C-alpha atoms as one frame of an Amber mdcrd trajectory, in Angstrom:
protein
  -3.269  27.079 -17.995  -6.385  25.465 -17.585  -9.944  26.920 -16.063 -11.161
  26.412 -12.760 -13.921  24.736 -14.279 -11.817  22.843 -16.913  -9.418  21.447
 -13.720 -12.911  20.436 -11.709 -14.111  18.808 -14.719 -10.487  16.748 -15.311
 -10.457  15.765 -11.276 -14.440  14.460 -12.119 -13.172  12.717 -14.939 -10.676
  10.954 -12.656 -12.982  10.279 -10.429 -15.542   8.552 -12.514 -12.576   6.579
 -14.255 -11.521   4.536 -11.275 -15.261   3.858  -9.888 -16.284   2.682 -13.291
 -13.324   0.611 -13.307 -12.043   2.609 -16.466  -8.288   2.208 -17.025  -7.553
   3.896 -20.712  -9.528   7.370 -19.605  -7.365   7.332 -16.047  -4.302   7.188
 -17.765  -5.498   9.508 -20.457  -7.015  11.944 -18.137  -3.807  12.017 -15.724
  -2.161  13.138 -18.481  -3.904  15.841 -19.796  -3.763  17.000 -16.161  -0.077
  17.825 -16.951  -0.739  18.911 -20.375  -2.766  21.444 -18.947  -0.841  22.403
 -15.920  -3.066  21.583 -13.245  -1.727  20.632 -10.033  -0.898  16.689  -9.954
  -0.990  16.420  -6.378  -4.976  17.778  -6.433  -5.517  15.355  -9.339  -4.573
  12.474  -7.094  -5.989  13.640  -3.748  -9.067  15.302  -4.595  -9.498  12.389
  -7.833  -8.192   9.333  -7.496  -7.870   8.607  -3.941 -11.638  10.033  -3.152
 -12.736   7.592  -5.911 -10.936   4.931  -4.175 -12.594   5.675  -0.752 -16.115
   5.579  -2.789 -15.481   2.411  -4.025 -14.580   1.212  -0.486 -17.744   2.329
   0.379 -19.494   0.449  -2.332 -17.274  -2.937  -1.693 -18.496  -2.836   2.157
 -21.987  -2.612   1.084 -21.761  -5.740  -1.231 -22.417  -3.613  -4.366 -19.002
  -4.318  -5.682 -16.889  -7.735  -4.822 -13.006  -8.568  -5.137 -13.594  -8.444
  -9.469 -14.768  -4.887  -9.316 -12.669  -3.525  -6.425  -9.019  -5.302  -8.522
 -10.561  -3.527 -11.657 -10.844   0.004  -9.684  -7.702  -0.429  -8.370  -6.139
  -1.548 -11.750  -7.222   2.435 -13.092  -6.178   3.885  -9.731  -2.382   2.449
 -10.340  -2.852   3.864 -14.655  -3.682   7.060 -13.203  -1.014   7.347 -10.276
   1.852   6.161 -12.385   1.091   9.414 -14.514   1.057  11.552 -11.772   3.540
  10.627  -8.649   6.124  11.923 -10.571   5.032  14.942 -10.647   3.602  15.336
  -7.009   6.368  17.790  -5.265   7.816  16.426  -2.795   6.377  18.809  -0.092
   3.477  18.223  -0.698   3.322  14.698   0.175   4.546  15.552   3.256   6.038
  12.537   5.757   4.048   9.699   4.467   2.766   7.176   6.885   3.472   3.469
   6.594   2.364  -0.195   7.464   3.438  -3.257   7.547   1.490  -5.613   5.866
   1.347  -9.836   5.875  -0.817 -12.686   6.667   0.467 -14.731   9.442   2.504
 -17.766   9.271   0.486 -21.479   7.557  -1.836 -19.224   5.980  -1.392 -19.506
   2.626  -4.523 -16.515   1.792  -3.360 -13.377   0.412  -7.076 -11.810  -1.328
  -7.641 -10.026   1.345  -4.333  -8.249   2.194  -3.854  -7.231  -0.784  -7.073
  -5.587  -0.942  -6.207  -3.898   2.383  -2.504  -2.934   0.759  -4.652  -1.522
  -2.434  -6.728   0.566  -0.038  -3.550   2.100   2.031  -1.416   2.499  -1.314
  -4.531   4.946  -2.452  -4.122   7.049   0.603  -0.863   7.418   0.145   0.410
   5.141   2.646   3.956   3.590   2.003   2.945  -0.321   2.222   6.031  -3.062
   3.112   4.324  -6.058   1.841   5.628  -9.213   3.329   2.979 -11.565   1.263
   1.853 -14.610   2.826   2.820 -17.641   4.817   4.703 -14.862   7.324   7.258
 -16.161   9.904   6.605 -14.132  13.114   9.741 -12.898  13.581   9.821 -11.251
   9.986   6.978  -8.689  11.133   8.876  -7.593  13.902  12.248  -7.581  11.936
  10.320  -5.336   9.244   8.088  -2.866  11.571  12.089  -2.527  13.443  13.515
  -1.878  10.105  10.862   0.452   8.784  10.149   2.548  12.009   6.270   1.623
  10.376   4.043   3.171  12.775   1.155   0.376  11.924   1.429  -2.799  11.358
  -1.472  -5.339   9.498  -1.895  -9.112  10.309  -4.078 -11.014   8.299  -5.594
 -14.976   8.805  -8.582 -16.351   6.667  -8.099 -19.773   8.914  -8.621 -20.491
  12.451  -5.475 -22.612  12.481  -3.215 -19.843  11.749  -4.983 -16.907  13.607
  -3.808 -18.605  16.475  -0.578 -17.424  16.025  -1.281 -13.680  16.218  -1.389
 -13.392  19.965   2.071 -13.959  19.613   3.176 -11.932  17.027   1.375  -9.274
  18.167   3.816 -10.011  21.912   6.664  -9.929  20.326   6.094  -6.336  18.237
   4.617  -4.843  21.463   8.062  -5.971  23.181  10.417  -4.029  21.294   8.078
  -1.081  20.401   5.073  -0.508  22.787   4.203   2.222  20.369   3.258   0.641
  16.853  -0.234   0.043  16.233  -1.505  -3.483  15.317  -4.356  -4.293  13.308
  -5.801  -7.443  12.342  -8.169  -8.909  10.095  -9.620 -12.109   8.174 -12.727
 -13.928   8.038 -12.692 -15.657  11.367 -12.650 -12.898  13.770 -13.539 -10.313
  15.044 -13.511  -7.176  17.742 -13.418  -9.069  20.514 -11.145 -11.739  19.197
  -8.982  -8.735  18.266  -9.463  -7.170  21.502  -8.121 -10.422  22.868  -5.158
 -10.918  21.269  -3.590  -7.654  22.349  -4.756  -5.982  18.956  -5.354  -2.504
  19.074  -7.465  -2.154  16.040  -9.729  -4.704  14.020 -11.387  -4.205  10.391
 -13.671  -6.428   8.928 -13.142  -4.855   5.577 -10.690  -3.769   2.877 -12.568
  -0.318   2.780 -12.593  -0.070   6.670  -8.877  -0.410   7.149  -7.327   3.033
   6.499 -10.101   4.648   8.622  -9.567   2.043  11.531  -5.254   2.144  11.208
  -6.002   6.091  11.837  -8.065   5.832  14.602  -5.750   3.542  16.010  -2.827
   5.847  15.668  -4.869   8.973  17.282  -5.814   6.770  20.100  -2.484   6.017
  21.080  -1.308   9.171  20.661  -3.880  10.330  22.648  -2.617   8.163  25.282
């Protein structure tokens, strides 16, 4: 059984791996976490996913771009598909989850799945339905999931316009679910606009906004 100060310095280790985009150590450092019999479930909450959140904090202040944040998240997955297995199961408690998509004619997928990368690290369970969306599929999905969020992304004018709509339909059969959007041409107020209940302008912004969201309605 491994030290207190042998388990901090394996959760560091983690830690540093994913900021400095390190793949070999995360996988090689999730497993001596087992070797050593320290918790798994610490390793990834109080390791990897705090890493993650770091390095959405250093993507929203333009000191990393997408290269950087795909290379974290490449030694966030090595170091998870170590450990999930191990994480008892309750301990991860009723995970929440999101649909995720970029609208219909939109063709621009960068940006969701940085979003998707950013939800999968806080344990999130992410229904991905890519890009190029029909409307009716969100709906379909967020009925078929019972998701409690659900993400709409557009990087073109053109097909942001259909997101007032989508967002009409989802409210119609469950008044409930949060909706989020995002992409390059808007904005709050756009959001605001549209019905949406939430808006982040960033991949790192969008776990903290989809919670807010979720303990405003609630709060309802």
């Amino acid at each position: 059984m491994a030290t207190e100060e042998r388990k901090q310095e394996l959760i560091k280790g983690l830690y540093d791996s994913v900021v400095n985009m390190d793949e070999d150590t995360a996988r090689e450092l999730s497993q001596a976490v087992l070797d050593e019999g320290i918790d798994a479930y610490e390793a990834v909450t109080q390791g990897l996913t705090v890493a993650m959140d770091r390095v959405g904090e250093l993507y929203a202040n333009f000191e990393y771009f997408v290269p950087q944040l795909l290379l974290c998240a490449d030694a966030l997955y090595a170091g998870l598909q170590v450990l999930r297995p191990h994480v008892r199961l309750g301990e991860r408690g009723a995970a929440r989850q999101i649909v995720i998509g970029t609208v219909e004619g939109d063709i621009h997928d960068i940006g969701k799945n940085l979003v998707k990368i950013m939800f999968e690290a806080a344990g999130w369970i992410v229904h991905d339905l890519g890009r190029d969306v029909q409307l009716q599929r969100f709906v379909e999905e967020q009925k078929r999931t019972q998701s409690e969020v659900v993400a709409l992304s557009a990087l073109m004018t053109t097909s942001m316009m259909a997101m007032p709509r989508v967002i009409e339909m989802i409210k119609a059969e469950n008044p409930a679910v949060a909706i989020m959007v995002g992409g390059a041409p808007l904005s709050r107020d756009i959001a605001r606009s549209y019905g949406a209940d939430g808006y982040a302008d960033n991949a790192g912004e969008a776990v903290r906004e989809a919670v807010r969201m979720l303990d405003e309605l609630k709060n309802k």
